[in-house]
PDB file of C-alpha atoms in Angstrom:
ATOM      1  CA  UNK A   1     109.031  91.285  80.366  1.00 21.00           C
ATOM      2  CA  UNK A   2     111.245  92.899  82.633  1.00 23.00           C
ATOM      3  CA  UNK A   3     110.899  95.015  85.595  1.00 25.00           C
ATOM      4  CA  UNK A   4     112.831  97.643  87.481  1.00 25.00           C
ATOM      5  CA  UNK A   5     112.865  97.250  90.974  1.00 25.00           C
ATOM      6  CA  UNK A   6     110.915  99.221  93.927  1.00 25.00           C
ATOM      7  CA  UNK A   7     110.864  98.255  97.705  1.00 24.00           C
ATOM      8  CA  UNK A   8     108.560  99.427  99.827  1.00 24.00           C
ATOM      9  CA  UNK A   9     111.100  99.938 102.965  1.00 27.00           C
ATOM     10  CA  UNK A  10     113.440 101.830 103.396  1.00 27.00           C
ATOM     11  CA  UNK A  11     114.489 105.212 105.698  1.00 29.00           C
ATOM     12  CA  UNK A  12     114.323 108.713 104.390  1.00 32.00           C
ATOM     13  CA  UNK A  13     116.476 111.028 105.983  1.00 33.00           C
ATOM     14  CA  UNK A  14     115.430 114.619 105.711  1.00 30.00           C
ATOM     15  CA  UNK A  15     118.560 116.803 106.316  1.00 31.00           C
ATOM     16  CA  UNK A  16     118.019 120.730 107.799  1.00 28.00           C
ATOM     17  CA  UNK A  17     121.298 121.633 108.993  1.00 31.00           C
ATOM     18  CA  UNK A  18     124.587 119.483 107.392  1.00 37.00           C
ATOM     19  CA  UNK A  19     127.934 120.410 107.774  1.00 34.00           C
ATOM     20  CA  UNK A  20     130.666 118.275 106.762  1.00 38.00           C
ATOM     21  CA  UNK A  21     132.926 117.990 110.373  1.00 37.00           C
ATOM     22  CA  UNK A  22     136.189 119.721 109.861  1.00 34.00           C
ATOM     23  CA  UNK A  23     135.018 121.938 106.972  1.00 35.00           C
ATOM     24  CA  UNK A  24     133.722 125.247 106.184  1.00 31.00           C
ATOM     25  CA  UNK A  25     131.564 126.585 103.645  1.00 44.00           C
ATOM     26  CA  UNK A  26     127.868 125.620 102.384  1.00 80.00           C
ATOM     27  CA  UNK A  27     126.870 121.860 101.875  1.00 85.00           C
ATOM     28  CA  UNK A  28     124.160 122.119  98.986  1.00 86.00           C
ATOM     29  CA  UNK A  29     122.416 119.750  96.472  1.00 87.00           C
ATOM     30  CA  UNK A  30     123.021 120.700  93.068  1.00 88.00           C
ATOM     31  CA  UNK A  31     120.435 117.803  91.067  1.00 86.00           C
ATOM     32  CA  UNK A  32     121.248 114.964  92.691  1.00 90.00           C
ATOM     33  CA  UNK A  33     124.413 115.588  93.894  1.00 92.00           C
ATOM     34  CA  UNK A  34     126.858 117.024  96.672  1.00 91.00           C
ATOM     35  CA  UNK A  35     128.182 120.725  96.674  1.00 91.00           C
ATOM     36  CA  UNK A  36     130.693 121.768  98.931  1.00 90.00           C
ATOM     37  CA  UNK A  37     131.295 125.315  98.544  1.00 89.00           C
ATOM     38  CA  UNK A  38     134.910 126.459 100.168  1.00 88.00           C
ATOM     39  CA  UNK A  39     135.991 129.720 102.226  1.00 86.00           C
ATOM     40  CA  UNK A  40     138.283 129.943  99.071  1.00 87.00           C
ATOM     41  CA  UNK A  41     135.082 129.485  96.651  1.00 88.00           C
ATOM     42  CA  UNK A  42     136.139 126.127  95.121  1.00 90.00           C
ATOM     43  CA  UNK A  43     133.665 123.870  95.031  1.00 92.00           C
ATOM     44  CA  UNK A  44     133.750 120.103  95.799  1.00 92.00           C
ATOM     45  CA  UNK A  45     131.408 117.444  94.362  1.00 94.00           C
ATOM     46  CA  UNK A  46     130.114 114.455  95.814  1.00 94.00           C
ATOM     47  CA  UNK A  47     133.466 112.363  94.035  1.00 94.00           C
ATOM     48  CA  UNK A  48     135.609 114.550  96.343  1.00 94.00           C
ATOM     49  CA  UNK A  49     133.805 113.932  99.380  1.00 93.00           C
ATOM     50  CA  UNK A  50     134.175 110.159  99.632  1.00 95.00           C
ATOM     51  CA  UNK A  51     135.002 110.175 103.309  1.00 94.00           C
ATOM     52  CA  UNK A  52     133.996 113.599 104.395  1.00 92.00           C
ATOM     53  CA  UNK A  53     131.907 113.348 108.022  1.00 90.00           C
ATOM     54  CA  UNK A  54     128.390 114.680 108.249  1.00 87.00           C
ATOM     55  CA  UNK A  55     126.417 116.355 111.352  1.00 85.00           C
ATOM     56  CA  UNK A  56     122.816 116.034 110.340  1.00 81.00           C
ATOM     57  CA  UNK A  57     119.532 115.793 111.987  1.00 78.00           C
ATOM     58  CA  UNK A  58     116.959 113.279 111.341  1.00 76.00           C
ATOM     59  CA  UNK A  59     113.476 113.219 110.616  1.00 70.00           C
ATOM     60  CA  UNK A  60     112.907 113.479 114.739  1.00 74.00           C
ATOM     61  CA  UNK A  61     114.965 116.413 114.786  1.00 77.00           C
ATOM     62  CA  UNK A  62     117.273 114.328 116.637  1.00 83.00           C
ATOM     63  CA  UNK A  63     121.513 114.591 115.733  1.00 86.00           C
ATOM     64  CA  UNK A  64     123.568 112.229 113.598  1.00 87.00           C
ATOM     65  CA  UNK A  65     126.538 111.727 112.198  1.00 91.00           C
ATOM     66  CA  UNK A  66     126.960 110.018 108.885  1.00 91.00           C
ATOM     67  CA  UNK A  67     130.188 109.099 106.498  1.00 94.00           C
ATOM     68  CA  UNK A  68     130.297 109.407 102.518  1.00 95.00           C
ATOM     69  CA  UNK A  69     131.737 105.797 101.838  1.00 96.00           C
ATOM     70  CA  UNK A  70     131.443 105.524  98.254  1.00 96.00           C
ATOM     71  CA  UNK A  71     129.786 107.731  95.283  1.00 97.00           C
ATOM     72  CA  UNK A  72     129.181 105.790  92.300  1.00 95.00           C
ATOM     73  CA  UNK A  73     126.382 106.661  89.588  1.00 95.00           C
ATOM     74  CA  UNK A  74     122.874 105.540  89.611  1.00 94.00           C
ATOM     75  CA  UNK A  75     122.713 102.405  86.385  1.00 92.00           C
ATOM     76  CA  UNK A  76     118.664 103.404  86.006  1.00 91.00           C
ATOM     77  CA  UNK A  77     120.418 107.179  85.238  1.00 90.00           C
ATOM     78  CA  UNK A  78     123.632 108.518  84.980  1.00 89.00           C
ATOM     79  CA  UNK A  79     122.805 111.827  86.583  1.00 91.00           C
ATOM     80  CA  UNK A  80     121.928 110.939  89.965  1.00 95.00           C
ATOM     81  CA  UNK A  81     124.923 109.945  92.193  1.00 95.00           C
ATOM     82  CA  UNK A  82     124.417 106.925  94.681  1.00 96.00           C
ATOM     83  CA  UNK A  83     126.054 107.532  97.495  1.00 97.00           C
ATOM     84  CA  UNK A  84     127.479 104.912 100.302  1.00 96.00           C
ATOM     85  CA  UNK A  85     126.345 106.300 103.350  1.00 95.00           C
ATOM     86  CA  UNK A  86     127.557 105.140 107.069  1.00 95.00           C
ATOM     87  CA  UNK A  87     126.105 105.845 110.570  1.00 93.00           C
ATOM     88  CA  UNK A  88     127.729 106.587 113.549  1.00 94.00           C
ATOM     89  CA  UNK A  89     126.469 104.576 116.514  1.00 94.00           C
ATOM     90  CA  UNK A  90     127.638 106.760 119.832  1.00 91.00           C
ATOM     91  CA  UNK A  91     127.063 103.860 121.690  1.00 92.00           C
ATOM     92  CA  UNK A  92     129.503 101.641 120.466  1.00 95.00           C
ATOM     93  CA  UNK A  93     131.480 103.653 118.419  1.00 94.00           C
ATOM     94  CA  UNK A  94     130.688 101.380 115.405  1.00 96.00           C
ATOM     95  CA  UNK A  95     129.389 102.365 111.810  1.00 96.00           C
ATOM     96  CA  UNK A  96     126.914 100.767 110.099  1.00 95.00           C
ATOM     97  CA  UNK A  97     125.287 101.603 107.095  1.00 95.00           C
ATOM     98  CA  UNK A  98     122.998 103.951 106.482  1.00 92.00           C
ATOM     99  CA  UNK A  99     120.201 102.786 103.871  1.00 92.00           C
ATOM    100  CA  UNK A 100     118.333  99.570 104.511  1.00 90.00           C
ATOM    101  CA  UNK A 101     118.990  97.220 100.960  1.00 90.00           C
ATOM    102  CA  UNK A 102     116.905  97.942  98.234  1.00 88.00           C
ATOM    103  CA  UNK A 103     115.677  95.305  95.920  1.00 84.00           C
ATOM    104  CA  UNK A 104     119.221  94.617  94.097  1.00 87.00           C
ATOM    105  CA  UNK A 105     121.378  94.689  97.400  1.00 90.00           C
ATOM    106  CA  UNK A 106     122.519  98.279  96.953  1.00 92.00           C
ATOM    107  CA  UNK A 107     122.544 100.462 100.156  1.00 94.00           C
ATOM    108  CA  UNK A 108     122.989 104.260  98.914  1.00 95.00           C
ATOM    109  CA  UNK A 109     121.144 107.348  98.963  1.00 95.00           C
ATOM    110  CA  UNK A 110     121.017 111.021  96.987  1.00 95.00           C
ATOM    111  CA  UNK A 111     120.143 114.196  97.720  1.00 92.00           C
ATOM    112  CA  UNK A 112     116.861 115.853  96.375  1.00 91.00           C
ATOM    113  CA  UNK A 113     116.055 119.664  96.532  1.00 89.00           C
ATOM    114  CA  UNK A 114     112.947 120.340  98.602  1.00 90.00           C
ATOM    115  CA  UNK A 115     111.495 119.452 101.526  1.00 88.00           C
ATOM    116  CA  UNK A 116     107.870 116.735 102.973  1.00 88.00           C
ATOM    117  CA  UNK A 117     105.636 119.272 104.757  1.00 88.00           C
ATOM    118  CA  UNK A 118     103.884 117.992 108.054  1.00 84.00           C
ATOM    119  CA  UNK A 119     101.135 116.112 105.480  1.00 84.00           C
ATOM    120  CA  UNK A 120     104.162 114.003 103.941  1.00 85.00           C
ATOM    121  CA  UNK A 121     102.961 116.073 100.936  1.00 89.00           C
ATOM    122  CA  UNK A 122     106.625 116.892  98.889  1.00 92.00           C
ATOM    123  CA  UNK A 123     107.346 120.917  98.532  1.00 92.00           C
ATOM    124  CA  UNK A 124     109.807 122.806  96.088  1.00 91.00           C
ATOM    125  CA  UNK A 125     112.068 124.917  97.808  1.00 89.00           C
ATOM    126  CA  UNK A 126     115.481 125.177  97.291  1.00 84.00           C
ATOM    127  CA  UNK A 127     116.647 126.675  99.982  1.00 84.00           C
ATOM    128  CA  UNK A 128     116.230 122.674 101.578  1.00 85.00           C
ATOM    129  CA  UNK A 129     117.185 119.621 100.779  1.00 86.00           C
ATOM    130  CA  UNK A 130     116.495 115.894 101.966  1.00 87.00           C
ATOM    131  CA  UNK A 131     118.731 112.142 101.328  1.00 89.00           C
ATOM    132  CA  UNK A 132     116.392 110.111 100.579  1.00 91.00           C
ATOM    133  CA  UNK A 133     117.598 105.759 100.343  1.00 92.00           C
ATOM    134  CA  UNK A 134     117.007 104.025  96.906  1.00 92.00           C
ATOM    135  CA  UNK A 135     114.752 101.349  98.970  1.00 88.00           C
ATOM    136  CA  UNK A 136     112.066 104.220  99.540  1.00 87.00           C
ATOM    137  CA  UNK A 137     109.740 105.315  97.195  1.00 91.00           C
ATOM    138  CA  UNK A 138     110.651 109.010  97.727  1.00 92.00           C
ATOM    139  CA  UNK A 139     113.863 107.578  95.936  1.00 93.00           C
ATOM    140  CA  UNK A 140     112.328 104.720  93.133  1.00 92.00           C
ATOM    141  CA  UNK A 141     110.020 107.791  92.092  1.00 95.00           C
ATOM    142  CA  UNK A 142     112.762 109.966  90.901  1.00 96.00           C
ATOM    143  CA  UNK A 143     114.960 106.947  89.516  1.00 94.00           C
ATOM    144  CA  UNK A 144     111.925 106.101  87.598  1.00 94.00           C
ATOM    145  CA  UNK A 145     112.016 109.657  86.021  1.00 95.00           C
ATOM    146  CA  UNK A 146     109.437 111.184  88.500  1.00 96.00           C
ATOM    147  CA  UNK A 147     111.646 114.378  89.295  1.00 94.00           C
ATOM    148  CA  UNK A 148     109.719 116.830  91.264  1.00 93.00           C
ATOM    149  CA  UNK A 149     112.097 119.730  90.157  1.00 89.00           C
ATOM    150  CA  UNK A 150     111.609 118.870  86.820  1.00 90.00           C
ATOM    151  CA  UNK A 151     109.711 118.521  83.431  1.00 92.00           C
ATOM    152  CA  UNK A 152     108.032 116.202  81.616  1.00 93.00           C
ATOM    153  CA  UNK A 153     108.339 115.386  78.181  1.00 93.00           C
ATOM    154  CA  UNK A 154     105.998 117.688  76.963  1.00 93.00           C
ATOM    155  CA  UNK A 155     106.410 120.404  79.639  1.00 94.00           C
ATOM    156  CA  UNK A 156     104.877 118.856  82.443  1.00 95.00           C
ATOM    157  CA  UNK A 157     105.387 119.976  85.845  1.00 95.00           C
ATOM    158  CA  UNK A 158     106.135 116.649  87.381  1.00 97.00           C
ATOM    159  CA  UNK A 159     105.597 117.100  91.246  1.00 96.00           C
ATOM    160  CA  UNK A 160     101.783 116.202  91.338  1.00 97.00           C
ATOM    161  CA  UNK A 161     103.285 112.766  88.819  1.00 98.00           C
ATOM    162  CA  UNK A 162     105.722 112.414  91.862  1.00 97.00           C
ATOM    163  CA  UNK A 163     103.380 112.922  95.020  1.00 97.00           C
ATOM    164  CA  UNK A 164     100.839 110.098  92.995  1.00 98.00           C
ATOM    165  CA  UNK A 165     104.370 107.616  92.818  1.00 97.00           C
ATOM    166  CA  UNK A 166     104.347 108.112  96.608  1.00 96.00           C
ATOM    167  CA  UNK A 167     101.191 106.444  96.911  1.00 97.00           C
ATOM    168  CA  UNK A 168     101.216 103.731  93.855  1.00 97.00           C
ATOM    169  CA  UNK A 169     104.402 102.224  95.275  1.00 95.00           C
ATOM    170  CA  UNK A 170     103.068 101.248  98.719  1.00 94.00           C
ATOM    171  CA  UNK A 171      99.687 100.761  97.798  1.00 97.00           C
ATOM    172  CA  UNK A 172      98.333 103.528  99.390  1.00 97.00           C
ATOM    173  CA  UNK A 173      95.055 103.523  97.879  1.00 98.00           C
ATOM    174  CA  UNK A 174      93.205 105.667 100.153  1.00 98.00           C
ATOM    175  CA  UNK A 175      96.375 108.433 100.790  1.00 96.00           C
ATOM    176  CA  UNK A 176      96.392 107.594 104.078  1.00 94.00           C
ATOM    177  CA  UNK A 177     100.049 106.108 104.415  1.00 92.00           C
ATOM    178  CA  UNK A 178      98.750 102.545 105.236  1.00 94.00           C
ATOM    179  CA  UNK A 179     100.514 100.410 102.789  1.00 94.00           C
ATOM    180  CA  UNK A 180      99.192  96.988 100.805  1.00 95.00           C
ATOM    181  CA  UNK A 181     101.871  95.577  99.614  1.00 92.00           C
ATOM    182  CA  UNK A 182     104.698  92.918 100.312  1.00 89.00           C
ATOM    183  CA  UNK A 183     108.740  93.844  98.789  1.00 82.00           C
ATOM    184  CA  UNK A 184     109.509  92.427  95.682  1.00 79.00           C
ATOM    185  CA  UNK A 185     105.692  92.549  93.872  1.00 87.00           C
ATOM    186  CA  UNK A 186     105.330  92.952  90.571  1.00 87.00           C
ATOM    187  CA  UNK A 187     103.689  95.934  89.272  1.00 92.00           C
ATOM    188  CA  UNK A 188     103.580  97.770  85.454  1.00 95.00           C
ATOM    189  CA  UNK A 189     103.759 102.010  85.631  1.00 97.00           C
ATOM    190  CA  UNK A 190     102.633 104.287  83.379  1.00 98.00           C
ATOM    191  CA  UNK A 191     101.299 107.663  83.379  1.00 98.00           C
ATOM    192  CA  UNK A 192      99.644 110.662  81.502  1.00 98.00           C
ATOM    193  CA  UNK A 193     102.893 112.241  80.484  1.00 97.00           C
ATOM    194  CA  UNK A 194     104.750 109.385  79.392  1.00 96.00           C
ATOM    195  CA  UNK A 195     107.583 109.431  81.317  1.00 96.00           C
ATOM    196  CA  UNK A 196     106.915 105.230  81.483  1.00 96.00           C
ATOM    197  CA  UNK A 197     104.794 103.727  79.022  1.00 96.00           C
ATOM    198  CA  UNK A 198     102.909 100.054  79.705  1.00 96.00           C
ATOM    199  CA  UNK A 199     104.545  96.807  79.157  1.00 94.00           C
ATOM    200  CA  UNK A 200     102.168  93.872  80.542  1.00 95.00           C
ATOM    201  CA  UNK A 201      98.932  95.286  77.908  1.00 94.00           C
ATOM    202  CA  UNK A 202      99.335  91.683  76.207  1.00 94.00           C
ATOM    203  CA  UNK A 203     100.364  89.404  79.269  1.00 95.00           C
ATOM    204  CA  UNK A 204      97.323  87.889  80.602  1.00 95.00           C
ATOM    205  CA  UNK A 205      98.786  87.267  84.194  1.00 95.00           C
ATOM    206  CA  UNK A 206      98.485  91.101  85.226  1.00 96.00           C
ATOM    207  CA  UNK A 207      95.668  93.499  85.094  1.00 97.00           C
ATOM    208  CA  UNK A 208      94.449  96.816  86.195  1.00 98.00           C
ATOM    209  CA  UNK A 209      95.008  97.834  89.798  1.00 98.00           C
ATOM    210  CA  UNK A 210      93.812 101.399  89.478  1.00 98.00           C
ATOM    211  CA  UNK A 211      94.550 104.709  88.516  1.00 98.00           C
ATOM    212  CA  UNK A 212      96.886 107.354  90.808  1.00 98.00           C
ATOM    213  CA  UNK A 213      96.613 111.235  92.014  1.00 98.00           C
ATOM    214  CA  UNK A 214      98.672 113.250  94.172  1.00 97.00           C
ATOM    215  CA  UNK A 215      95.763 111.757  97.334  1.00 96.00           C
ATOM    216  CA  UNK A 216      96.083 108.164  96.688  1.00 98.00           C
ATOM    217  CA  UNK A 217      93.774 105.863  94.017  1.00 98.00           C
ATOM    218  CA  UNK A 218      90.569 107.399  92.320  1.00 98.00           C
ATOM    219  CA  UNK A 219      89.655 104.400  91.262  1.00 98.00           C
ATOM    220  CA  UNK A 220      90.679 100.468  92.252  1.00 98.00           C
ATOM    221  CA  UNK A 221      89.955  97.259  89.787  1.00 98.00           C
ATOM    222  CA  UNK A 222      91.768  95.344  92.389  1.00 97.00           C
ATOM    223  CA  UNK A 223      93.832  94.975  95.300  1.00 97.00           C
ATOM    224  CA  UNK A 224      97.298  94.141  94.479  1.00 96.00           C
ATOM    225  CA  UNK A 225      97.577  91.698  97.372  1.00 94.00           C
ATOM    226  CA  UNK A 226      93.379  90.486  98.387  1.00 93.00           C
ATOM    227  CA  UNK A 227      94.925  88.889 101.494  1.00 91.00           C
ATOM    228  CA  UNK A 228      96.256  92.153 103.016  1.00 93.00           C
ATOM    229  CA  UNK A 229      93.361  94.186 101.723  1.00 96.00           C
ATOM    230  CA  UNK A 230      90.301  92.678 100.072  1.00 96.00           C
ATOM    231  CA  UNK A 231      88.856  94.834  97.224  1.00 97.00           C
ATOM    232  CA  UNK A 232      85.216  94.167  99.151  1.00 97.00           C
ATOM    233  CA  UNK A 233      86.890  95.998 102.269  1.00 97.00           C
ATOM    234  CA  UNK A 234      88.821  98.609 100.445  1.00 98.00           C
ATOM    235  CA  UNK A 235      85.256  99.746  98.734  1.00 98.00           C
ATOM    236  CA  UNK A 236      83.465  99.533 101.896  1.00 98.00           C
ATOM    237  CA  UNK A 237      85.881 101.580 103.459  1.00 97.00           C
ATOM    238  CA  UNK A 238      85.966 104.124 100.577  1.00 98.00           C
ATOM    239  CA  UNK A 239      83.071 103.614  97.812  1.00 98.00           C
ATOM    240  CA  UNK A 240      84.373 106.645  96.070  1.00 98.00           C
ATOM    241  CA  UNK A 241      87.138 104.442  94.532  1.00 98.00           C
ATOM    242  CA  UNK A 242      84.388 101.977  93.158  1.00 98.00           C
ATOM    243  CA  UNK A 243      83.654 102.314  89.697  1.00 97.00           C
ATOM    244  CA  UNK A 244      82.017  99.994  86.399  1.00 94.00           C
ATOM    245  CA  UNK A 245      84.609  99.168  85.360  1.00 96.00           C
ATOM    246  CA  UNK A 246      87.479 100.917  87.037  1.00 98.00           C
ATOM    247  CA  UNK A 247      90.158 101.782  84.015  1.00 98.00           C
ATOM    248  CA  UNK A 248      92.442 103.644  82.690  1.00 98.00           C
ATOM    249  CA  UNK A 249      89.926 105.432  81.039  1.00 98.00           C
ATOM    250  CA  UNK A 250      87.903 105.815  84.314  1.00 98.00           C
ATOM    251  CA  UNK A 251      91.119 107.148  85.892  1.00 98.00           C
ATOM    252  CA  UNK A 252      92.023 109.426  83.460  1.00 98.00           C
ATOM    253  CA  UNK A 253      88.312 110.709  83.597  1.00 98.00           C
ATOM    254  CA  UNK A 254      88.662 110.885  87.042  1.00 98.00           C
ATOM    255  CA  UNK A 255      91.971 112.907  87.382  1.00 98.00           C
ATOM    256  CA  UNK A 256      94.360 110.177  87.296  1.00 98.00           C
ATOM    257  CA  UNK A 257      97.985 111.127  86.489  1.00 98.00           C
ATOM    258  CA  UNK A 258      99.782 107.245  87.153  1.00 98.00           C
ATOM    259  CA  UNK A 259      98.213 103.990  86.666  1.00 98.00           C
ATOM    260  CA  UNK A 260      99.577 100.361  87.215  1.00 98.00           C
ATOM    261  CA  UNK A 261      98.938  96.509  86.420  1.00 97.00           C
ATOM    262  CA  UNK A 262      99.886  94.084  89.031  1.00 96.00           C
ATOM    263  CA  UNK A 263      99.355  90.591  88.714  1.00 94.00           C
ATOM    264  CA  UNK A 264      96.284  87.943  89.526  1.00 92.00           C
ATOM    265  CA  UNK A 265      98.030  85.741  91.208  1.00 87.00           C
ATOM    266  CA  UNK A 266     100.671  88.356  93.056  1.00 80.00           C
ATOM    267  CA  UNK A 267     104.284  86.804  93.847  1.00 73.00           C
ATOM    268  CA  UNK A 268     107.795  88.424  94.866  1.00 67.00           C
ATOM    269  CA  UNK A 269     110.744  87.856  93.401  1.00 59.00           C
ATOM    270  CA  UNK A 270     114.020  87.422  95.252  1.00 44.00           C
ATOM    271  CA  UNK A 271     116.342  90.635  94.877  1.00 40.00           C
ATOM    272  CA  UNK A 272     118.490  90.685  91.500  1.00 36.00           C
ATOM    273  CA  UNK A 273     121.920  91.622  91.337  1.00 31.00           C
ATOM    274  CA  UNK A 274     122.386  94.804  90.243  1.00 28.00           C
ATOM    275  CA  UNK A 275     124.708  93.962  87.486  1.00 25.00           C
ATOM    276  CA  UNK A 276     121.140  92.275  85.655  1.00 25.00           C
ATOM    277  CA  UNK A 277     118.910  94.903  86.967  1.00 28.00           C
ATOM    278  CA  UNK A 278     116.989  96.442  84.037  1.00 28.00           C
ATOM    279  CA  UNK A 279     117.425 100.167  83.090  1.00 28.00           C
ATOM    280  CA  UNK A 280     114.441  99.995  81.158  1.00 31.00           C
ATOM    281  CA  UNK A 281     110.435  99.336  80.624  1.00 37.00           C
ATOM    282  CA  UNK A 282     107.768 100.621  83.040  1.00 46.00           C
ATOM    283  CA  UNK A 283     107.502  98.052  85.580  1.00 57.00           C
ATOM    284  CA  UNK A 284     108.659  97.911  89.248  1.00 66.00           C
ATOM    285  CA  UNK A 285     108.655  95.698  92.445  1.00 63.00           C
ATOM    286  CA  UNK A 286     107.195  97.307  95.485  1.00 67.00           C
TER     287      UNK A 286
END
């Protein structure tokens, strides 16, 4: 079986105001990509901004400048541009990068249309934008196909599939932002629309964690790590997320839109190289 890779960490930047220093014009995110509209009206992409310098703000509100390093596409899909991302430290006068390392090594970030409201709760609006790092799960969402500006296969409006990714990945049973989870875990995805479809059904070493909305779990078969969060304590905490049995069935009854596996015996995996990273299957590594 083979996995594609989540971690759990990882910074999202949420960019208001960006203007490339030196330049003129609009800075917008067309997909999940750079647009840099000239005085002239020409329009540069994210390939012809390797080395342009960005004044943004950060989630705080408070000012940075950044550095497109590299641009390179995405290997789980070809339509989302990575790109290298450095940090200006005023300190020292030193850049470092941007992105902590996701789960294969890679340091990058995209931009997404939209904007978090003040309940972390992800909006459409396309008069905003956000870069969000490929070791966050507002990024692993949408490489896994969870596109909040998009469709699913049969018409779904995916942005309720992508606020339930937000809490699967971490563990965030009760939609609280507490996470339950350790980098590198093993977990299978797979959801009502079929964007990702179940691959551990037959291995006996994983079984159902529990069903995902937009608010966290509705239900939970078990905790994907019992030492940070005992099922007892979870379900004493919140008995609405007990059930007999908890399924996918269960879930679906009970509004479910994602559900996962994770294993019995939970273990992480060192970080592969990117070059043997799978593109494919529904599985992930929080």
């Amino acid at each position: 079986m083979m996995f594609r890779a989540f971690a759990i960490a990882g910074a999202v930047l949420a960019l208001f105001q960006v203007s490339p220093a030196g330049a003129s014009g609009g800075l917008a995110a067309r997909g999940y990509s750079y647009a840099l509209t000239l005085p002239d009206g020409r329009v540069l992409g994210s390939a012809e901004l390797v080395g342009a310098v960005l004044d943004m703000d950060d989630p705080s509100g408070r000012p940075v400048t950044a550095r497109i390093d590299h641009v390179m596409p995405s290997r789980e899909r070809s339509d989302i541009l990575l790109h290298s991302l450095s940090v200006l430290n005023p300190a020292t006068g030193q850049w470092g990068p941007m992105c902590d390392a996701d789960i294969t090594g890679r340091r990058a970030a995209f931009p997404v249309p939209g904007r978090w409201d003040a309940q972390k709760r992800y909006v459409k609006d396309a008069t905003r934008w956000f870069l969000t790092c490929t070791a966050g799960s507002q990024g692993k969402c949408i490489l896994w196909g969870y596109d909040p500006w998009r469709t699913g296969p049969h018409g779904e409006d995916l942005t309720d599939f992508y606020g339930a990714c937000q809490h699967m990945v971490p563990a965030d049973y009760q939609g609280n932002g507490v996470p339950h989870t350790r980098n590198g875990t093993d977990i299978d995805v797979w959801d009502t629309a079929g964007v990702q479809n179940p691959e551990s059904l037959n291995d006996p070493a994983f079984a159902f964690e529990a069903g995902w909305s937009p608010t966290g779990a509705v239900c939970v078969a078990k905790t994907r790590w019992s030492n940070l969060l005992p099922l007892r304590t979870l379900l004493e905490s919140a008995p609405g997320l007990a059930a007999s049995p908890c399924d996918e069935a269960e879930a679906r009854r009970r509004g479910a839109l994602l559900f996962n596996r994770s294993r019995l015996v939970p273990r992480t995996q060192a970080p592969a190289l990117e070059t043997t990273q799978s593109t494919s299957g529904a599985g992930g590594r929080t």
